[in-house]
Coordinates of C-alpha atoms and ligand atoms in Angstrom, one line a residue:
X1 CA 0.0 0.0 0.0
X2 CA 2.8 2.8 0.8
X3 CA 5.7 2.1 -1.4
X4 CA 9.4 3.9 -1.4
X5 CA 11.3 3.1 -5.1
X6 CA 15.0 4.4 -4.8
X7 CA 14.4 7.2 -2.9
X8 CA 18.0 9.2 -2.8
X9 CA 18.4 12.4 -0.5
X10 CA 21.0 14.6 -0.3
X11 CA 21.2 18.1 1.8
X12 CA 23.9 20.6 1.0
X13 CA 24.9 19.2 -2.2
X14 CA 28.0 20.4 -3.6
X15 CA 29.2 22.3 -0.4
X16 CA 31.5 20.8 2.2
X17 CA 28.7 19.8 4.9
X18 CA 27.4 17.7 2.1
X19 CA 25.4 14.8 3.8
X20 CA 23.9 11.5 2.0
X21 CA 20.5 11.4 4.2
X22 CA 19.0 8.5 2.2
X23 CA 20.9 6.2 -0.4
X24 CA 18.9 4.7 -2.4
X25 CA 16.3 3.0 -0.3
X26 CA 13.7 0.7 -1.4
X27 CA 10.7 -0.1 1.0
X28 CA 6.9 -2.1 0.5
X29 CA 4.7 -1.9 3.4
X30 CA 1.7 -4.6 3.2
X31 CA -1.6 -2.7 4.2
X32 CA -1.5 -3.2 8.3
X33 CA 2.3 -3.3 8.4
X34 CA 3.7 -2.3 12.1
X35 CA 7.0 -1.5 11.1
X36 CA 9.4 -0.2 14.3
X37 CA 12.4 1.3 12.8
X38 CA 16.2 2.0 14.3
X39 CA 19.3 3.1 13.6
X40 CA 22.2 5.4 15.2
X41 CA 22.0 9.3 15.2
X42 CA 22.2 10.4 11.7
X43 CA 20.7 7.3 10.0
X44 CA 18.3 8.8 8.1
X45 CA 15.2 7.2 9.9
X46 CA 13.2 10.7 9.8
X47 CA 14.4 12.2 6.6
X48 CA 12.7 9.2 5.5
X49 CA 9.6 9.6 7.5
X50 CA 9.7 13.6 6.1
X51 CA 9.6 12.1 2.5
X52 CA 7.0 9.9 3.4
X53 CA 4.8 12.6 4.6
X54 CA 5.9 15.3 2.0
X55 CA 7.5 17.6 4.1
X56 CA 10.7 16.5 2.4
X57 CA 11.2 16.2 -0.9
X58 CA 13.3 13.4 -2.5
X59 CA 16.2 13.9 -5.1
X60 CA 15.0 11.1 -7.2
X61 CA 12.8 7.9 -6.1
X62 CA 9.2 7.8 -6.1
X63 CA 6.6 7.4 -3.1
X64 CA 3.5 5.4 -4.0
X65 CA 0.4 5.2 -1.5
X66 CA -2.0 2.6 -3.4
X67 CA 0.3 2.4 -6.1
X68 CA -0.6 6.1 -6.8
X69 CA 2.7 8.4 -7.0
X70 CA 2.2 10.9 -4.3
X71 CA 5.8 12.5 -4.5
X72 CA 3.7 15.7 -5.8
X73 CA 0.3 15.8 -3.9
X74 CA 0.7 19.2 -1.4
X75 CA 1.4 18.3 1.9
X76 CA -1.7 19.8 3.2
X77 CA -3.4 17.6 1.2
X78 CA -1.4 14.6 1.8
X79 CA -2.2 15.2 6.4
X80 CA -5.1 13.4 5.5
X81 CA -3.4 10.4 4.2
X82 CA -0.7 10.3 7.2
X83 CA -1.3 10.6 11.2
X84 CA 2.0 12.1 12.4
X85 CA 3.8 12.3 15.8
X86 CA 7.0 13.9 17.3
X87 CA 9.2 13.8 19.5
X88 CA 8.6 17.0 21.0
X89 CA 5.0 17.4 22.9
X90 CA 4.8 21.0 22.2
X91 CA 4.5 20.2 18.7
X92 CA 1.3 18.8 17.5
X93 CA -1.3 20.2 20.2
X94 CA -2.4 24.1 20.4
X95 CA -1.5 24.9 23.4
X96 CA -3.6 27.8 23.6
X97 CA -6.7 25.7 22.9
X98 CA -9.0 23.2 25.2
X99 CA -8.6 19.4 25.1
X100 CA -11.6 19.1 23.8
X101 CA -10.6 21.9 20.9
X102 CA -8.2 20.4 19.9
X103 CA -9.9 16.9 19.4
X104 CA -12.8 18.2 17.6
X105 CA -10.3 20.2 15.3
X106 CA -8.5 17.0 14.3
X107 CA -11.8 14.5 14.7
X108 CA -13.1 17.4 12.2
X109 CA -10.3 17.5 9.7
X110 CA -10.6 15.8 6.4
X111 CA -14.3 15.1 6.7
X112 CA -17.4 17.0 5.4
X113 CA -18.7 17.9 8.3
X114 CA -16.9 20.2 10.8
X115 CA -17.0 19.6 14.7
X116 CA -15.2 22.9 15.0
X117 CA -18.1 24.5 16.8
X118 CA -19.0 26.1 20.3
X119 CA -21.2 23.8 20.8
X120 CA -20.4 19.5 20.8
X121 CA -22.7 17.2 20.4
X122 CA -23.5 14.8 23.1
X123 CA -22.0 11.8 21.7
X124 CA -18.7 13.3 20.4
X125 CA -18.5 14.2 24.2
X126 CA -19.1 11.1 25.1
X127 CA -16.5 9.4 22.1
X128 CA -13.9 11.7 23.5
X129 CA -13.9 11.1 27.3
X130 CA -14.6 7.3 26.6
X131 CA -11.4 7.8 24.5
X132 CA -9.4 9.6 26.9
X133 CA -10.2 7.4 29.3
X134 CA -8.6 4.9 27.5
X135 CA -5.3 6.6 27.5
X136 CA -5.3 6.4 31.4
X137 CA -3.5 9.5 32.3
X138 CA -6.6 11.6 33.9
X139 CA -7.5 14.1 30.6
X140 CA -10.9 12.9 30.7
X141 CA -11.3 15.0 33.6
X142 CA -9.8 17.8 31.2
X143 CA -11.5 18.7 28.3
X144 CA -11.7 22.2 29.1
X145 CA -8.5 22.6 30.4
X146 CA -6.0 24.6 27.7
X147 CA -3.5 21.9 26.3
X148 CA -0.5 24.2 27.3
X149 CA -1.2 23.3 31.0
X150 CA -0.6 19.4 30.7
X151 CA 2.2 17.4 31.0
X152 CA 4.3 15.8 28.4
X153 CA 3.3 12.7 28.5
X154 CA -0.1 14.1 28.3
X155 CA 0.4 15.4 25.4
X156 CA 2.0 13.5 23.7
X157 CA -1.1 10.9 24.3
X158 CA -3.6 13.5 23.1
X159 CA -1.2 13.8 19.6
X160 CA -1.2 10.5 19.4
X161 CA -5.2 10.0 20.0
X162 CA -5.4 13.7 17.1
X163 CA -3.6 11.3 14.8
X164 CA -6.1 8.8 15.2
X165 CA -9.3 10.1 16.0
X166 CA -10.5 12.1 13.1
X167 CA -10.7 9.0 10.7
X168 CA -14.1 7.6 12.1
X169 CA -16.2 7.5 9.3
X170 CA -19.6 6.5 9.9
X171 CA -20.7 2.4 8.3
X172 CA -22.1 4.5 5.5
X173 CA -19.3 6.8 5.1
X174 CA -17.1 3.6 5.2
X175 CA -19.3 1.6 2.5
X176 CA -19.0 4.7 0.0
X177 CA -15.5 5.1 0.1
X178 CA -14.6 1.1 0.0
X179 CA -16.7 1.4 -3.3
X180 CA -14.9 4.8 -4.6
X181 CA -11.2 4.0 -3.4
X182 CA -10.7 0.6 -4.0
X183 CA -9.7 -1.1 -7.4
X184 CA -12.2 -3.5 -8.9
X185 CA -15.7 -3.3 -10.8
X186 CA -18.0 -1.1 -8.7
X187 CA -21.1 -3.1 -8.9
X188 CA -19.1 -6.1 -7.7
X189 CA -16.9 -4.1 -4.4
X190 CA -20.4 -2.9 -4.1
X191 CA -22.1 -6.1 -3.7
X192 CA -19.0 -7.5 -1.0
X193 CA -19.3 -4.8 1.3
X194 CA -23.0 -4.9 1.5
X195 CA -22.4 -8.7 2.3
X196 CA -19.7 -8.2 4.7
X197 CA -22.0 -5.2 6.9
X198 CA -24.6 -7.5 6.7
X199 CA -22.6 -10.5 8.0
X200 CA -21.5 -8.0 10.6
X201 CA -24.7 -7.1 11.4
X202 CA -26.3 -9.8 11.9
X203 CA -24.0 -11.1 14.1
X204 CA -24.0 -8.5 16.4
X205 CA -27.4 -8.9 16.0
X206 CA -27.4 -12.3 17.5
X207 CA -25.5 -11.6 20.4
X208 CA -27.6 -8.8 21.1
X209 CA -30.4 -11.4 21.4
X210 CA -28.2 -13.8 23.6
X211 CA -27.1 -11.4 25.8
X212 CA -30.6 -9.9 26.5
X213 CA -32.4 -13.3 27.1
X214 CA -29.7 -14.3 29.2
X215 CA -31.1 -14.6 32.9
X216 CA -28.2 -14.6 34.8
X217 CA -26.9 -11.5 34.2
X218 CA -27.3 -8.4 36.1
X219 CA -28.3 -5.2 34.7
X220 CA -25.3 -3.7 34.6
X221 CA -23.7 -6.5 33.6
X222 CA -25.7 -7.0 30.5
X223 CA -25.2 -3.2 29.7
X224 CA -21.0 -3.8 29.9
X225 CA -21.4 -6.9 27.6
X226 CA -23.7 -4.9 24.9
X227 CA -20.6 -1.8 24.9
X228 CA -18.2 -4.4 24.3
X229 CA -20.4 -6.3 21.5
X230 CA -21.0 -2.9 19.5
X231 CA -17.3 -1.7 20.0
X232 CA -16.7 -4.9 17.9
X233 CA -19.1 -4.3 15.6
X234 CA -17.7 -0.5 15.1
X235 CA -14.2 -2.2 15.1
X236 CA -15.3 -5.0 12.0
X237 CA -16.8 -2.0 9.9
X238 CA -13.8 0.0 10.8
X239 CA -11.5 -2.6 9.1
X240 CA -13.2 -1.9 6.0
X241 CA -12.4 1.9 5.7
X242 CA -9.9 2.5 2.9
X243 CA -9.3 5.6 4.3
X244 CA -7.4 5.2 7.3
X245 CA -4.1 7.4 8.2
X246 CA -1.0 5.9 8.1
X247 CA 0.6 6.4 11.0
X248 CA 4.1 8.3 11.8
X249 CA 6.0 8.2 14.6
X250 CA 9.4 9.5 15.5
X251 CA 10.5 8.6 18.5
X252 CA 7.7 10.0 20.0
X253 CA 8.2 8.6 23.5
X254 CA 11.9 9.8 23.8
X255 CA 11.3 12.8 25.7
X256 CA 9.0 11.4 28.3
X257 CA 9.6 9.2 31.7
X258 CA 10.1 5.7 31.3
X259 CA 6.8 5.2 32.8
X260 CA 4.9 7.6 30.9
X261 CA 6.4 6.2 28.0
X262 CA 5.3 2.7 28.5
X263 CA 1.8 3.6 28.7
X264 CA 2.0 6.0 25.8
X265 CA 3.2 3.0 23.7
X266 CA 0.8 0.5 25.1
X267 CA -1.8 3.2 23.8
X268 CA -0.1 3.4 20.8
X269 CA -0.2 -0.4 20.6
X270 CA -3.9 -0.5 21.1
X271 CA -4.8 1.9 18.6
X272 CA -2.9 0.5 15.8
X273 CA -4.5 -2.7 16.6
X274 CA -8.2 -1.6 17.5
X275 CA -7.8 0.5 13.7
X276 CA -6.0 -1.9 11.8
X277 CA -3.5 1.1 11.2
X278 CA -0.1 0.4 9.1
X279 CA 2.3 2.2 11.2
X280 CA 5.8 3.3 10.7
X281 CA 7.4 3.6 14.6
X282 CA 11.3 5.1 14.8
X283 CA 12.6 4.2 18.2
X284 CA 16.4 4.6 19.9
X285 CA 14.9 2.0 21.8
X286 CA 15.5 -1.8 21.2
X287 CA 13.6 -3.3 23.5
X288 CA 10.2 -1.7 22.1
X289 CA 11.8 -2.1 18.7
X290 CA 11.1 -5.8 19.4
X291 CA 8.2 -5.9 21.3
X292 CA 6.1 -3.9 19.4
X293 CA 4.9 -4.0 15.9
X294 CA 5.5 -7.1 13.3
X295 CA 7.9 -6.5 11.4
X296 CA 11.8 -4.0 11.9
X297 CA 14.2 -1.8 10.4
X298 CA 17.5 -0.8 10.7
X299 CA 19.4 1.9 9.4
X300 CA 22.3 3.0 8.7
X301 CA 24.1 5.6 6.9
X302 CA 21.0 6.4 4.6
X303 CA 20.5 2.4 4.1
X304 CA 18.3 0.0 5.5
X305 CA 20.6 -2.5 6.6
X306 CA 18.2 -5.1 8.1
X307 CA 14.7 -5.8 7.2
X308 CA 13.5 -8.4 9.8
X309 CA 10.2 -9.9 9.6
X310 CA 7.5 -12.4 10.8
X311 CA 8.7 -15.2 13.0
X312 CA 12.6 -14.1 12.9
X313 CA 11.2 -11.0 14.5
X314 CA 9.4 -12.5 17.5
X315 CA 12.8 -14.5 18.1
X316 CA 14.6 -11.4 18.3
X317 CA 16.6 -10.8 21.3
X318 CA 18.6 -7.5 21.8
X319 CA 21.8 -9.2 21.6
X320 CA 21.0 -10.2 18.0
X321 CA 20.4 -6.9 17.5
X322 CA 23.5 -5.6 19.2
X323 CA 25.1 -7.9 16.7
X324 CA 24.0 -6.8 13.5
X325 CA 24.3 -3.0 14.7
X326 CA 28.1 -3.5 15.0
X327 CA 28.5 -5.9 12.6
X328 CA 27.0 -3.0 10.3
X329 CA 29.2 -0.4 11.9
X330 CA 32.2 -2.4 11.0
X331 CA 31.2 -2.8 7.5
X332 CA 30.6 1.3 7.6
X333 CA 34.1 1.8 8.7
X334 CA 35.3 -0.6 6.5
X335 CA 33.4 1.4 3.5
X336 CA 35.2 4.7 4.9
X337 CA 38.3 3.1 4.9
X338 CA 38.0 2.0 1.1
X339 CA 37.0 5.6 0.7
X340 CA 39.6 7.3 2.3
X341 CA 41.8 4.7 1.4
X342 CA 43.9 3.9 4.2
Ligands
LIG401 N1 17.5 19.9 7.1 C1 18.7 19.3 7.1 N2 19.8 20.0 6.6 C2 21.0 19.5 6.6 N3 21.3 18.2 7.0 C3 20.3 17.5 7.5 C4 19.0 18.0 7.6 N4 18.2 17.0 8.1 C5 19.0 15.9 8.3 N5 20.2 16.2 7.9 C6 21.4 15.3 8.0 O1 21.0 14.1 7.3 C7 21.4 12.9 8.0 C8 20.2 12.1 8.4 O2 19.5 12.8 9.4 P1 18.1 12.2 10.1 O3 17.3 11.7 9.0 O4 17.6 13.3 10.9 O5 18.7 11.0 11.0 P2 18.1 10.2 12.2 O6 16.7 10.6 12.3 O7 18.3 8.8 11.8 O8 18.9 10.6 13.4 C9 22.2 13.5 9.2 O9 23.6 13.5 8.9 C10 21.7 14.9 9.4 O10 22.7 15.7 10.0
LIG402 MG1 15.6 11.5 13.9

């Protein structure tokens, strides 16, 4: 779905601070990829996430998103295509605005109609806390606080949820663009997702029933069990949007606590899952390099030196990686050396 084809970058060309940011690199992701990438300082890892999102532009190389070439789409118009976070908290929130502010403004952006509005409606309150709930640090009891009062972490969990949240179509939303984005005969991509809604429906349907006519449950209980069955529901038709973000993130945990970052990335984890969302993650971290995501990356000098994926990434251990990162290092120095030659 998002494809890089000899992408080459260099800044300062022709001066003495010339730098080779990217060297050719070639990189597929498969729609739902969780790619965690790492690499010394200097790699290249977010000149490469720039060109991804436009903010950069390549020397030569192409970037395809659907096998469409999106090297020359505006980058204002290519924010809807990506979900993006930074390092730095102050970045990505208005400070100067509300919590809530600043989630309608991004749960707004990219669809037709705007939440941007004194007023919120009742359910978008509701979506919001039950979201902010979710990210466990206390901003559900903030909405009307201004975002330049919270901590890091704390914003950095609300980027991460303004990255996220705007892309919640409604079933009928979803249905017209799985018919108008994807490639096929219409009448026939048509006819599949009217199946697979009404497969979904109907079995959220019958476990509606079950869980209704089942006597020994409490009323509380049964309304828990009915949340959870129409958050899968939302979830299955969610799969089916085609016009998800892909999501960007660069090293966006670095400049908060270990703790703080943990749950930040659990969130993160969550997200991706609950949305199905292929995700690009550049971390200085190993550990979460491995833990997280399916498939990883490493850079180095502009290259991507290792490309590890499937079951050789869930037998990863950090010596392995330790390994390959000096192993790499030495064949750097060894390049140098041929270039310099001594
Ligand atoms: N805007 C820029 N101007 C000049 N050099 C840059 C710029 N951005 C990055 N570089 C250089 O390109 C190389 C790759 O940088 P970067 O992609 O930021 O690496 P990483 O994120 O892996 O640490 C580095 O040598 C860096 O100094
Ligand atoms: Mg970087």
């Amino acid at each position: 779905m998002l494809e890089l084809r000899n992408i080459k970058k260099k800044f300062n060309p022709g001066t003495a601070s010339e730098t080779i940011a990217l060297d050719n690199v070639n990189l597929t992701l498969k729609e739902g990829d969780f790619i965690t990438v790492i690499g010394g300082n200097g790699a290249g890892k977010s000149t490469l996430m720039n060109i991804i999102a436009g903010s950069i532009k390549p020397d030569s190389g192409m970037v395809l998103l659907d096998d469409e070439d999106v090297s020359l789409v505006s980058e204002h118009k290519k924010a809807q295509y990506f979900g993006r976070v930074f390092q730095d908290p102050m970045v990505g929130t208005a400070a100067d605005m509300t919590v809530i502010e600043n989630l309608a403004l991004a749960f707004g952006r990219g669809q037709r109609r705007s939440l941007f509005k004194w007023s919120y409606r009742k359910e978008d309150v509701e979506y919001f806390t039950s979201e902010l709930k979710t990210l466990d640090l206390g901003l559900e009891n903030k909405l009307y606080q201004k975002v330049g009062l919270l901590s890091g972490g704390q914003r950095q969990a609300l980027t991460l949820l303004m990255a996220t949240i705007r892309h919640h179509p409604s079933p009928r939303q979803i249905k017209k663009d799985y018919v108008r984005f994807s490639a096929g005969d219409k009448n026939f991509l048509k006819e599949e997702i009217d199946q697979a809604f009404n497969k979904i429906i109907e079995e959220y349907n019958a476990s509606k029933k079950e869980i209704e006519s089942n006597t020994s449950l409490s009323k509380e209980e049964k309304k828990l069990k009915l949340k959870e069955i129409k958050g899968v529901r939302d979830s299955s038709f969610r799969s089916y949007d085609v016009t998800k973000p892909v999501l960007l993130l660069d090293e966006h945990t670095a400049a908060l606590d270990p703790k703080t970052a943990e749950k930040v990335l659990e969130t993160t984890d969550r997200i991706v899952k609950e949305n199905q969302l292929t995700t690009i993650m550049i971390t200085h971290n190993m550990k979460d390099a491995i833990k997280y995501g399916n498939r990883l990356i490493m850079m180095s000098k502009g290259r991507v030196v290792a490309d590890i994926k499937g079951e050789e990434k869930q037998k990863l251990t950090i010596e392995k990686l330790l390994d390959m990162f000096v192993t790499n290092s030495k064949n750097d120095m060894l390049a140098d050396s041929a270039i310099f030659g001594d």
